[in-house]
PDB file of C-alpha atoms in Angstrom:
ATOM      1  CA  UNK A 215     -17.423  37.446  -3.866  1.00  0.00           C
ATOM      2  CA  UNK A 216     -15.231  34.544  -3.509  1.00  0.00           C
ATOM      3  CA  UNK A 217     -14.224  31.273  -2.687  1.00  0.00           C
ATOM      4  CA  UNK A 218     -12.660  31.924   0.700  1.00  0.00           C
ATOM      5  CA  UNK A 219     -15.674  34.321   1.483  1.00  0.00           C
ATOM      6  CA  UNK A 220     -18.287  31.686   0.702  1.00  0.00           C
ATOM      7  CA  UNK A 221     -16.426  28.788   2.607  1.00  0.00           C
ATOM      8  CA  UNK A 222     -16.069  31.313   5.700  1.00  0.00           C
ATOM      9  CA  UNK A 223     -19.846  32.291   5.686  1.00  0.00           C
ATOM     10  CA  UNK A 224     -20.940  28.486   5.863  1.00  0.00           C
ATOM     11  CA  UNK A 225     -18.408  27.707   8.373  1.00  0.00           C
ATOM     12  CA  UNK A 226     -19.781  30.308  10.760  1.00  0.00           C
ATOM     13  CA  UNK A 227     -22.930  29.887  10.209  1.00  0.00           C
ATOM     14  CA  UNK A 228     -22.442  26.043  11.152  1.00  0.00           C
ATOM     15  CA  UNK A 229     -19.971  27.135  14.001  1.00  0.00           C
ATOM     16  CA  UNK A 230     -22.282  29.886  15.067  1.00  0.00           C
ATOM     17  CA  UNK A 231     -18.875  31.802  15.518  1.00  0.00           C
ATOM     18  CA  UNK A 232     -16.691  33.823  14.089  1.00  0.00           C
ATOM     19  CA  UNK A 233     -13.456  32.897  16.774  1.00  0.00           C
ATOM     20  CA  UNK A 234     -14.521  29.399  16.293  1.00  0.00           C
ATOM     21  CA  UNK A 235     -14.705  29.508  12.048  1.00  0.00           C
ATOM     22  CA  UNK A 236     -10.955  31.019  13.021  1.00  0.00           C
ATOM     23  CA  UNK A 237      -9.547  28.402  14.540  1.00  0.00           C
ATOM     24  CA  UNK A 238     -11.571  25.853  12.227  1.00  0.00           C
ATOM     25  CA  UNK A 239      -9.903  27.660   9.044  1.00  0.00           C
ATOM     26  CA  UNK A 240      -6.586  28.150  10.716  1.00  0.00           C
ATOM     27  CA  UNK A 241      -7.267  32.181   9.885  1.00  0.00           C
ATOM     28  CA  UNK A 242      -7.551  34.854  12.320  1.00  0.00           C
ATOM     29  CA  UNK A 243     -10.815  36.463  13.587  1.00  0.00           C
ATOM     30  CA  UNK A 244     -10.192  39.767  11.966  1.00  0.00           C
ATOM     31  CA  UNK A 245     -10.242  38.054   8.558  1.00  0.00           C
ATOM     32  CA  UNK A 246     -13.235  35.871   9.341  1.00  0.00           C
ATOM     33  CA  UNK A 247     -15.022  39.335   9.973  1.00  0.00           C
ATOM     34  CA  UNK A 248     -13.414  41.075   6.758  1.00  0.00           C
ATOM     35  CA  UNK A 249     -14.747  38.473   4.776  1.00  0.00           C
ATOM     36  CA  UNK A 250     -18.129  38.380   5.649  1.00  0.00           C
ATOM     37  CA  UNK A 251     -18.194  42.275   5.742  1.00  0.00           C
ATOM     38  CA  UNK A 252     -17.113  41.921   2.031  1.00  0.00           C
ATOM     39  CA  UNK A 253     -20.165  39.600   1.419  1.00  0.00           C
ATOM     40  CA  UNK A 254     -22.801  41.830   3.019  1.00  0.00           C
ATOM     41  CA  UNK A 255     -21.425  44.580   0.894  1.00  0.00           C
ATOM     42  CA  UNK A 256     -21.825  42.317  -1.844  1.00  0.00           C
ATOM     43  CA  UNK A 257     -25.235  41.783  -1.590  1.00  0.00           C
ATOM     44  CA  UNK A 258     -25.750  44.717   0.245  1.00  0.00           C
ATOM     45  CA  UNK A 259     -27.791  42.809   2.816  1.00  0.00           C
ATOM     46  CA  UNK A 260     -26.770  42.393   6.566  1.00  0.00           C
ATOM     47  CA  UNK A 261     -26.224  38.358   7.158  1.00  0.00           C
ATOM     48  CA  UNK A 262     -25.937  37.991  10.734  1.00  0.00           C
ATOM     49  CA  UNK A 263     -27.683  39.339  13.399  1.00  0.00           C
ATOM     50  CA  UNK A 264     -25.053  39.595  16.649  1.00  0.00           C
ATOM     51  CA  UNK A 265     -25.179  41.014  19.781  1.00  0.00           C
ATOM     52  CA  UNK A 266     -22.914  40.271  22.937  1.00  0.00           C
ATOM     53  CA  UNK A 267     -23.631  36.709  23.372  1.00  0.00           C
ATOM     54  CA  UNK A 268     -25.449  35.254  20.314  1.00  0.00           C
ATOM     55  CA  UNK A 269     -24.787  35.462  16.560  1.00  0.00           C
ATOM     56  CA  UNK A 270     -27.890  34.168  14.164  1.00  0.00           C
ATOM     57  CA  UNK A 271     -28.362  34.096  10.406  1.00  0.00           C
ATOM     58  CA  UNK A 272     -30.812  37.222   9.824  1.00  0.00           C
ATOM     59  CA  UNK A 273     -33.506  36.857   7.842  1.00  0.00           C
ATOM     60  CA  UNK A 274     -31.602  37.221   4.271  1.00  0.00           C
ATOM     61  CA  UNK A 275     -29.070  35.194   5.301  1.00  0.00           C
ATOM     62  CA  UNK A 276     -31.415  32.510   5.985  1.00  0.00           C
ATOM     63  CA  UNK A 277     -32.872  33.125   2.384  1.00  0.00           C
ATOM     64  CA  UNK A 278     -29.285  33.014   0.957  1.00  0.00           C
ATOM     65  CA  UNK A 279     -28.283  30.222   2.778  1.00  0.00           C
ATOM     66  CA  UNK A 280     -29.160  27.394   0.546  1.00  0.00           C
ATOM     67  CA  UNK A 281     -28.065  29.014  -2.570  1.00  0.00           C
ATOM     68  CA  UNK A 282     -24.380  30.094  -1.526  1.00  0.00           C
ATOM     69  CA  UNK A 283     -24.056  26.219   0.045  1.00  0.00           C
ATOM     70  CA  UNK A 284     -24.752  25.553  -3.955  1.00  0.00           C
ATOM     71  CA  UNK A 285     -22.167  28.215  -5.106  1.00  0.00           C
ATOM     72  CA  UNK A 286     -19.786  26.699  -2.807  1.00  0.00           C
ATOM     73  CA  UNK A 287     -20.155  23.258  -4.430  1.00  0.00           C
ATOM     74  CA  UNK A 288     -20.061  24.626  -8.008  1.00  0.00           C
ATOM     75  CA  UNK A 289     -16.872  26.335  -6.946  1.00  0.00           C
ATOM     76  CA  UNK A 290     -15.257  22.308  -5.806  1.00  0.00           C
ATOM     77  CA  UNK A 291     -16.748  20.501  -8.503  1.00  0.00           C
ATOM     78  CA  UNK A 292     -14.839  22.773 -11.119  1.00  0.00           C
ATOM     79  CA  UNK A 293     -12.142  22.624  -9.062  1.00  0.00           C
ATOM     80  CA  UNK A 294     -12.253  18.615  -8.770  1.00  0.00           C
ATOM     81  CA  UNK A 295     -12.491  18.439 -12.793  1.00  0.00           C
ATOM     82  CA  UNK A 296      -9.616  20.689 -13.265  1.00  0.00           C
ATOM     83  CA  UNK A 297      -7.616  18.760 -10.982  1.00  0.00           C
ATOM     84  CA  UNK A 298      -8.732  15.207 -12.501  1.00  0.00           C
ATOM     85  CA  UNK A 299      -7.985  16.606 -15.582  1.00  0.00           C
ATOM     86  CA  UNK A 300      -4.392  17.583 -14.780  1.00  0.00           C
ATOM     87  CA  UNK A 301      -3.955  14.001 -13.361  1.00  0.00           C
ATOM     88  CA  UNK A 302      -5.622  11.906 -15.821  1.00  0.00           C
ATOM     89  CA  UNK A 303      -2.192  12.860 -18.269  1.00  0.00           C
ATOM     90  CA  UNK A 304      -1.162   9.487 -16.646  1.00  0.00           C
ATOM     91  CA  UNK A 305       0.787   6.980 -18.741  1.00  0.00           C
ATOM     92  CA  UNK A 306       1.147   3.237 -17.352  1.00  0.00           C
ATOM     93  CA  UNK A 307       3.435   1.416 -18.712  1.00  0.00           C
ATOM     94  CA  UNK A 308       4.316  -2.494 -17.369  1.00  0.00           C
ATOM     95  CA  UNK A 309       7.140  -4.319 -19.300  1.00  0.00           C
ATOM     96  CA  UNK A 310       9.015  -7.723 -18.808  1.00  0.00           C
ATOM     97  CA  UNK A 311      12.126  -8.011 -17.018  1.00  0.00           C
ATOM     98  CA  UNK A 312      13.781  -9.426 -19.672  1.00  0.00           C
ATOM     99  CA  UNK A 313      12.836  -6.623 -22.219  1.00  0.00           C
ATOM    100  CA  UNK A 314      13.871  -3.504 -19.699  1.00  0.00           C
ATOM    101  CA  UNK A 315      17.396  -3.096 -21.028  1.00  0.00           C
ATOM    102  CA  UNK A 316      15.540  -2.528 -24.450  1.00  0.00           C
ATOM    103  CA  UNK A 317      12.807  -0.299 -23.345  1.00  0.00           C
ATOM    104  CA  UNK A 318      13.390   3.007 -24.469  1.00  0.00           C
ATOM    105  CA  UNK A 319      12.825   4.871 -21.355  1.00  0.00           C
ATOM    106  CA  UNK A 320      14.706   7.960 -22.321  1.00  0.00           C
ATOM    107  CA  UNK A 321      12.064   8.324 -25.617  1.00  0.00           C
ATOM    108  CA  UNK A 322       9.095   7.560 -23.263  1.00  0.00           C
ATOM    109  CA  UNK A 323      10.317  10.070 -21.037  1.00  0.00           C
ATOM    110  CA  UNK A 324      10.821  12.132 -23.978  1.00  0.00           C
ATOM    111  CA  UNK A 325       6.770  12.887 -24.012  1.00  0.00           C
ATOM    112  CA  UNK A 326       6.996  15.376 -21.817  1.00  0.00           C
ATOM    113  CA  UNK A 327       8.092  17.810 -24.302  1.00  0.00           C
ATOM    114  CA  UNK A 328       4.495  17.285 -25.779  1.00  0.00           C
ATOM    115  CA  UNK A 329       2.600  16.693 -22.478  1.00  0.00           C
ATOM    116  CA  UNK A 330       4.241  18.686 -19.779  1.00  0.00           C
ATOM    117  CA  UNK A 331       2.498  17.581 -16.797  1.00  0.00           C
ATOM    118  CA  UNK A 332       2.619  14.028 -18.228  1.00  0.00           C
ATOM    119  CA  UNK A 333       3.249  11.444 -15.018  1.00  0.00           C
ATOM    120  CA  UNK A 334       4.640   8.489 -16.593  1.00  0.00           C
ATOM    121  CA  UNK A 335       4.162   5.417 -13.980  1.00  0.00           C
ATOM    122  CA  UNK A 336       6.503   1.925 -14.816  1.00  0.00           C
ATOM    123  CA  UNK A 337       6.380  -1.381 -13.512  1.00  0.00           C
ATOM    124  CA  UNK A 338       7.571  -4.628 -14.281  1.00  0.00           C
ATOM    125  CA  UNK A 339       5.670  -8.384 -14.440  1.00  0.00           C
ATOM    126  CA  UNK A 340       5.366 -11.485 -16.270  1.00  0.00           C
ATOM    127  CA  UNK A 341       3.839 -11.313 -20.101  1.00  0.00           C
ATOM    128  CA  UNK A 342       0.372 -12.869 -19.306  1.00  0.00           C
ATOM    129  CA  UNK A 343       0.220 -10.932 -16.580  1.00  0.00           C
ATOM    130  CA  UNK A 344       0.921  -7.443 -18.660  1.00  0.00           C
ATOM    131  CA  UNK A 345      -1.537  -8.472 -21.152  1.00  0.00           C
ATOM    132  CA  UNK A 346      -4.202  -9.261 -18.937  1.00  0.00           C
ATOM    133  CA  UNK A 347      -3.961  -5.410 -17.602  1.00  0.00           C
ATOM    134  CA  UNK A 348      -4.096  -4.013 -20.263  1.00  0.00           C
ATOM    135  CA  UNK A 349      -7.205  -5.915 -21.448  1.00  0.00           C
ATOM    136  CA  UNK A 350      -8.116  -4.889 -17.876  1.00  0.00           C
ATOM    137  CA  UNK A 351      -7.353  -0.932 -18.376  1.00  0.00           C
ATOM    138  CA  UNK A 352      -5.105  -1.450 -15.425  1.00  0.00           C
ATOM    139  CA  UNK A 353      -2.453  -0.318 -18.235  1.00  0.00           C
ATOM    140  CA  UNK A 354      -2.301   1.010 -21.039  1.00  0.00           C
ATOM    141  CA  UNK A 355       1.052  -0.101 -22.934  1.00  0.00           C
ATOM    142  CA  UNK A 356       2.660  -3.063 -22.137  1.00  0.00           C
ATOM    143  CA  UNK A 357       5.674  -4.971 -23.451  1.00  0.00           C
ATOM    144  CA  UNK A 358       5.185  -8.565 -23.741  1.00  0.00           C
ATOM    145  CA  UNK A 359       6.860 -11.470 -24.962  1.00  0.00           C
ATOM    146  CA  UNK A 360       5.127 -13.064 -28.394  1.00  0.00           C
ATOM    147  CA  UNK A 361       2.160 -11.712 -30.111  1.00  0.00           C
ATOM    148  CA  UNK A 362      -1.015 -11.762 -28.134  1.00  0.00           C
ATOM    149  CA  UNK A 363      -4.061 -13.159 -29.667  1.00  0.00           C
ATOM    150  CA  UNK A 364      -6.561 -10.729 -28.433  1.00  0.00           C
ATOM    151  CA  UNK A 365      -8.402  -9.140 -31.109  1.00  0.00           C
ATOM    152  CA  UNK A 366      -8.973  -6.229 -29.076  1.00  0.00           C
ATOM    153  CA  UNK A 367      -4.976  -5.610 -28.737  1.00  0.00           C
ATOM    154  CA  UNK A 368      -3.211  -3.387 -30.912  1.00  0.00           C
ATOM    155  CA  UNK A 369       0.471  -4.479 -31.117  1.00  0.00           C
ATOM    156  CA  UNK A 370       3.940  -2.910 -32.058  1.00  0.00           C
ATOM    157  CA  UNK A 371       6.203  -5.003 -33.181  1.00  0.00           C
ATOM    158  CA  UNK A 372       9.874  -3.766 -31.438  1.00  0.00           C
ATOM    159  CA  UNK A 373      11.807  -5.817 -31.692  1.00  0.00           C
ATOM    160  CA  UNK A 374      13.720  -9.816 -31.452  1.00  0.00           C
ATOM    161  CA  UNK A 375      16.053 -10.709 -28.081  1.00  0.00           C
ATOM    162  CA  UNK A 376      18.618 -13.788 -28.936  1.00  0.00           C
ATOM    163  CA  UNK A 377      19.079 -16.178 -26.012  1.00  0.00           C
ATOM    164  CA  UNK A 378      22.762 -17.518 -25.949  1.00  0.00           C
ATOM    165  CA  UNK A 379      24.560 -20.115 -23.565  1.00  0.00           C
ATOM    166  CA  UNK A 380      27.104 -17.755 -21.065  1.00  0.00           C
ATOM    167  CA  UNK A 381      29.102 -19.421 -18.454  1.00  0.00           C
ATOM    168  CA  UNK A 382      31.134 -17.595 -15.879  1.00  0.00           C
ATOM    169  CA  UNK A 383      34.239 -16.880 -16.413  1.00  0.00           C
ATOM    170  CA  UNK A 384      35.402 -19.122 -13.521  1.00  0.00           C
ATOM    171  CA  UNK A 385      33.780 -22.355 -15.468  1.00  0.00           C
ATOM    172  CA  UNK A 386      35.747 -24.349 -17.760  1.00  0.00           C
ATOM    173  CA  UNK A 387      34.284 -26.669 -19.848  1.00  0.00           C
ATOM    174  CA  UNK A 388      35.722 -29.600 -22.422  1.00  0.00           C
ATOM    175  CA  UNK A 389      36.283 -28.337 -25.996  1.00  0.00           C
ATOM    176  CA  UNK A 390      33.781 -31.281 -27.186  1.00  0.00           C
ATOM    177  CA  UNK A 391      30.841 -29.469 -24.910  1.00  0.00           C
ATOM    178  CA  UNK A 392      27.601 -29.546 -26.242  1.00  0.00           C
ATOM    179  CA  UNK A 393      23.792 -28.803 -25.217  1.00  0.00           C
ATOM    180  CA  UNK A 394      23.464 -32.170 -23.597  1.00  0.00           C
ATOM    181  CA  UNK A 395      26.505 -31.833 -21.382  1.00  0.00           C
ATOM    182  CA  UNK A 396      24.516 -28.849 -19.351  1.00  0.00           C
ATOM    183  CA  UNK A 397      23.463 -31.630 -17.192  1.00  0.00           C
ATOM    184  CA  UNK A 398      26.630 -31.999 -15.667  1.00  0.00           C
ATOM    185  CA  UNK A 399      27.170 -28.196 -15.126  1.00  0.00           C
ATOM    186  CA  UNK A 400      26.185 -25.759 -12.915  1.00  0.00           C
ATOM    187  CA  UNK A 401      23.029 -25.070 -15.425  1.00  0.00           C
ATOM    188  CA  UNK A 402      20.694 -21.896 -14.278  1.00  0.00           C
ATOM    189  CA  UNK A 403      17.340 -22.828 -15.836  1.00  0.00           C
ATOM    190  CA  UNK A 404      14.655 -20.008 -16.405  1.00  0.00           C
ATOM    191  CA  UNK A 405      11.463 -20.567 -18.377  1.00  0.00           C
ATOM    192  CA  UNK A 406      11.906 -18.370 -21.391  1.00  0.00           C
ATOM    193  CA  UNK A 407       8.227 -19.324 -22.751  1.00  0.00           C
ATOM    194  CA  UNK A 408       7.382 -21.712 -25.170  1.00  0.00           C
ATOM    195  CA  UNK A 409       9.730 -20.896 -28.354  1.00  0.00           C
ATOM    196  CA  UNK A 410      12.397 -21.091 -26.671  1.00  0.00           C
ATOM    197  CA  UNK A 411      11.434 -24.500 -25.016  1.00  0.00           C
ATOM    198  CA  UNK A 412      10.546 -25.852 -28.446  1.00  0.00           C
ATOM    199  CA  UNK A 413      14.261 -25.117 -29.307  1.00  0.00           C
ATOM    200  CA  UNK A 414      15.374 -26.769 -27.038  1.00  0.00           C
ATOM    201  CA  UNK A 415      13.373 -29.356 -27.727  1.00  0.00           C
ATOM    202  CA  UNK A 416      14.556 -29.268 -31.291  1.00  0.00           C
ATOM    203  CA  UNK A 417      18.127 -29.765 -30.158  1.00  0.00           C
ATOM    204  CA  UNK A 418      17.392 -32.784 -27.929  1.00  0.00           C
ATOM    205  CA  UNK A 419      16.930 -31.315 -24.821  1.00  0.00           C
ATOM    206  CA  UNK A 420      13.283 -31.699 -23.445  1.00  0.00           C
ATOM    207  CA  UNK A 421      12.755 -32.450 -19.712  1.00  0.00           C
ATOM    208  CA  UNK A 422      16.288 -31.699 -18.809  1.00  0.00           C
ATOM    209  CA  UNK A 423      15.971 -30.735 -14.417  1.00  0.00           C
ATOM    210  CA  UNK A 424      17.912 -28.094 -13.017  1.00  0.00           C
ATOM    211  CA  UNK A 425      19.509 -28.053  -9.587  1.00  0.00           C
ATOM    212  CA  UNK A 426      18.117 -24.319 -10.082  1.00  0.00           C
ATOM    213  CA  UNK A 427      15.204 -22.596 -11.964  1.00  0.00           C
ATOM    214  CA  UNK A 428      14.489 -18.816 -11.470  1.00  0.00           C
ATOM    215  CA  UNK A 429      11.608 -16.428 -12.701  1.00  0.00           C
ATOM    216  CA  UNK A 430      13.573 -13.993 -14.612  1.00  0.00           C
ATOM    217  CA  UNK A 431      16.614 -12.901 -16.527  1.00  0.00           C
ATOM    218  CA  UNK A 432      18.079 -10.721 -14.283  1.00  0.00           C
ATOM    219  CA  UNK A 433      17.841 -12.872 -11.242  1.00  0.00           C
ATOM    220  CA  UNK A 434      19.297 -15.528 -13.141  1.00  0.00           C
ATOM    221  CA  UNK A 435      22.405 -13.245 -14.381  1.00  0.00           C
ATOM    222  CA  UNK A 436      22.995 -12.358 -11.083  1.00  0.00           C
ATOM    223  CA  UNK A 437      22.961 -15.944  -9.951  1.00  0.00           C
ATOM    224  CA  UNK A 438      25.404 -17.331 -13.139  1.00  0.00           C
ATOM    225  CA  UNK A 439      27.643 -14.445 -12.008  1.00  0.00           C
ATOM    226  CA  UNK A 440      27.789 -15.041  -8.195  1.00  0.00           C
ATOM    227  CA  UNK A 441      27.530 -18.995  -7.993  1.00  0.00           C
ATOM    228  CA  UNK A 442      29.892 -19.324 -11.264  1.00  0.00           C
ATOM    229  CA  UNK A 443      27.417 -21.335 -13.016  1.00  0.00           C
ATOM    230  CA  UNK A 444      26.161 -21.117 -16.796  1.00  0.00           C
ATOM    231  CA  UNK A 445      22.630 -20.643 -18.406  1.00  0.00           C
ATOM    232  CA  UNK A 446      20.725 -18.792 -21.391  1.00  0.00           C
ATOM    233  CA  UNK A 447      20.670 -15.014 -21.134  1.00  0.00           C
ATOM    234  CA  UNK A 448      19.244 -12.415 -23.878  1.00  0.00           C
ATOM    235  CA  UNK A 449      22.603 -11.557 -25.441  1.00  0.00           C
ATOM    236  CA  UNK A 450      21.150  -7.519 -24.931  1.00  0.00           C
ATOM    237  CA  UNK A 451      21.537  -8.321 -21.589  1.00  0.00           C
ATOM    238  CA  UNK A 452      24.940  -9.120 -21.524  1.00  0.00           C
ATOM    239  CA  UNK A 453      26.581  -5.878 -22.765  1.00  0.00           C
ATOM    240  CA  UNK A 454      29.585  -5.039 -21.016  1.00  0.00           C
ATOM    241  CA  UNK A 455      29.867  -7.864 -18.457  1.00  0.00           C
ATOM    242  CA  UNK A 456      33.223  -9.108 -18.652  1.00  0.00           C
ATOM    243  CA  UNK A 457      32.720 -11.973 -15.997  1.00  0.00           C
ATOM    244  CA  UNK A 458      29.873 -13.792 -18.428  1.00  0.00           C
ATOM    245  CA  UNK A 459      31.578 -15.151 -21.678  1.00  0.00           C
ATOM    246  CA  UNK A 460      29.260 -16.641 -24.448  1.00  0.00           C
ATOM    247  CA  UNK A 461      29.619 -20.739 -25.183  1.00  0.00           C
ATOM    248  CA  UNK A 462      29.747 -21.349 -28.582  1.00  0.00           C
ATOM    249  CA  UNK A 463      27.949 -24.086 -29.774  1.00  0.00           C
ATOM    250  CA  UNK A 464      27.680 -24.198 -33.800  1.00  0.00           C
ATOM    251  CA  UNK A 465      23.877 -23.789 -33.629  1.00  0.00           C
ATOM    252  CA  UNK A 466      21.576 -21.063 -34.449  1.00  0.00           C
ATOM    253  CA  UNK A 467      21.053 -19.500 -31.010  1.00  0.00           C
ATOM    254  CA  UNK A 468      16.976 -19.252 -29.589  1.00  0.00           C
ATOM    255  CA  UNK A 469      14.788 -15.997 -30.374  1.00  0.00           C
ATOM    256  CA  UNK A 470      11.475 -14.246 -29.043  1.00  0.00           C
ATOM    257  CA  UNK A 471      10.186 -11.106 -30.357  1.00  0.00           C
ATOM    258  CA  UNK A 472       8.556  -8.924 -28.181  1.00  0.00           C
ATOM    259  CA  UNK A 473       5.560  -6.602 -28.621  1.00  0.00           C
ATOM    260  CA  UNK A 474       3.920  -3.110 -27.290  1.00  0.00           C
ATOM    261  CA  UNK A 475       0.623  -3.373 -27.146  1.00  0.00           C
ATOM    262  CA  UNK A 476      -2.481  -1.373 -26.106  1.00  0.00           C
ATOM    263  CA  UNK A 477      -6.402  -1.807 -26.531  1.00  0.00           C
ATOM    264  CA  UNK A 478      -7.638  -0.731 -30.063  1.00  0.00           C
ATOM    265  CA  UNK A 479     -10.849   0.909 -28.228  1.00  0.00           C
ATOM    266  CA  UNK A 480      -9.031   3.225 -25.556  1.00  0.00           C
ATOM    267  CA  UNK A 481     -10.168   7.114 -25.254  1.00  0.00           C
ATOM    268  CA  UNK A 482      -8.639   9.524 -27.715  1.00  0.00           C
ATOM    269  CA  UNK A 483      -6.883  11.071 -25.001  1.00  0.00           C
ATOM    270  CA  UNK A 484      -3.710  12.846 -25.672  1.00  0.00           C
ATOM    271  CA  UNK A 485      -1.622  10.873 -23.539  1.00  0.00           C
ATOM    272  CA  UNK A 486      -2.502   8.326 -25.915  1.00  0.00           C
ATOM    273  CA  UNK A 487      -2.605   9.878 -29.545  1.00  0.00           C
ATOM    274  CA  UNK A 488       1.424  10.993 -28.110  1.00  0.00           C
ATOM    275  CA  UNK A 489       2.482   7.319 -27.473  1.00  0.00           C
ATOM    276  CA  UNK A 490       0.645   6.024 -31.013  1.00  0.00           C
ATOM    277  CA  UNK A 491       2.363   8.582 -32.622  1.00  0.00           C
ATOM    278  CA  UNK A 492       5.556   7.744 -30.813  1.00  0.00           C
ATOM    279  CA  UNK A 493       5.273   4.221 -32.009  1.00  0.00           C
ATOM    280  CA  UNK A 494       3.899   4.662 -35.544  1.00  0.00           C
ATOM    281  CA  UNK A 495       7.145   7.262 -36.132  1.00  0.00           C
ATOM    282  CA  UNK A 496       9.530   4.388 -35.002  1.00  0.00           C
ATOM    283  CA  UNK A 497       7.539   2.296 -37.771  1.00  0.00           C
ATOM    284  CA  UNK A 498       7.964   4.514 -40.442  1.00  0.00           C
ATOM    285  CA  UNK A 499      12.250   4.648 -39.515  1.00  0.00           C
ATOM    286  CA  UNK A 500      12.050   0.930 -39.518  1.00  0.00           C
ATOM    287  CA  UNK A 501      12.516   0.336 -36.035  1.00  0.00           C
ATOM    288  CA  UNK A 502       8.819  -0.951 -35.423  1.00  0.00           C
ATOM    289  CA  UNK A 503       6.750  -3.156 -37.281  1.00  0.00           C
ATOM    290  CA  UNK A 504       3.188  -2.632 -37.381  1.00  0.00           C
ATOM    291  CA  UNK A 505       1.098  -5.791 -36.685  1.00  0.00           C
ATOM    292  CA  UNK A 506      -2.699  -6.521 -37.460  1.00  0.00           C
ATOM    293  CA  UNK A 507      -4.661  -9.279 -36.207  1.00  0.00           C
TER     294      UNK A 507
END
């Protein structure tokens, strides 16, 4: 007895057919009637009574009824746990878009050596945002900007981005420039949280207006490079652009450090145990700092 036999007895005995529990199971009559032959040898009982034009549950069929609709269900519950379990080895991750060109995707990805059917799932938003999910268990990593104060987030320290003045290439400026004369340039402002506003601050420049402010990093790179303009970029983010040239300035450019976090109370799955281990290894080489609140 299996599966496929139980799921065609139930079908014709709703159907009250065996060409109709054919078509209904896209199979062709002469299986329909192999499989239930295989049952009734099974239980060595006859389960239908037919003649020309009427096919009824006998009388053990009747009596077996209720108990193979229960065999049936065992047989998709099991199934439905082994197939949650397969996709539960889900990892979410949600980063900044400032702090993707540090991400190290290709060591994430690197999990599936440990977790074959792993399904690693990426996306991008603001800090708050990432932190709120993941106090949420809408995710569970996220790399944020500055150290949340959650006590039930676990953080990584990874690492420190360095925002620096770049103009375009195109953009000539006075050899006496300074932070005050970005009023009178094409200046790209974007909000890189409060640090980096207290810097700026700290070098006289507090409610300074831009003709444009953007969201994020990237947008803002695109838009120095393709309006010729100037603003403050992550200097990772720079690598190999040849159009972007830093301004120097004789000051000690603005930092944030950036975190991965995750609840301290999530399941002791192995999806998660992997990425821990993952991160406590890179804080053991010195590459991540382990932070307690």
């Amino acid at each position: 007895m299996d599966y496929d036999q139980l799921k065609t007895f139930l079908v014709v005995t709703e159907l009250n057919s065996f060409t109709k529990a054919a078509a209904f199971l896209h199979i062709t009559q002469s299986t329909v009637t192999s499989r239930i032959a295989k049952l009734e040898e099974f239980y060595s009982v006859r389960l239908f009574d037919r003649n020309n034009r009427d096919l009824r549950l006998s009388s053990k069929g009747l009596e077996l009824l209720p108990f193979m609709q229960q065999q049936l269900n065992l047989y998709e519950k099991t199934k439905q746990i082994a197939t949650q379990h397969t996709h539960s080895q889900e990892l979410k991750i949600a980063v900044t878009q400032s702090t993707w060109n540090s991400f190290p995707v290709r060591r994430v990805l690197s999990l599936h050596e440990k977790i074959p059917n792993l399904h690693v799932q990426i996306t991008t938003d603001h800090s708050p945002a990432i932190i709120q999910h993941v106090l949420d268990g809408r995710i569970d990593y996220g790399i944020v900007f500055n150290l949340p104060r959650a006590k039930a987030i676990r953080a990584w320290h990874l690492g420190r981005h360095h925002y620096a003045l770049y103009r375009h290439t195109d953009v000539n400026i006075d050899a006496d420039f300074d932070l005050a004369s970005l009023q009178n340039e094409r200046y790209i402002k974007v909000s890189w949280g409060i640090p980096f506003q207290k810097w700026l601050e700290k070098h006289g420049i507090q409610h300074h207006k831009s003709p444009l402010e953007v969201s994020h990093g990237n947008l803002a790179k695109q838009i120095i490079i393709e309006q010729k303009g100037m603003g403050f970029l992550p200097q990772e983010s720079v690598v190999n652009e040849p159009s972007l040239v830093e301004v120097p300035l004789g000051v000690e450019w603005a930092y944030q450090d950036y975190y991965a976090i995750c609840l301290k109370n999530h399941p002791e799955t192995t999806v998660y145990q992997t990425m821990n281990h993952f991160l406590n290894e890179g804080k053991v080489k010195g590459e991540i700092e382990n932070i307690d609140h």
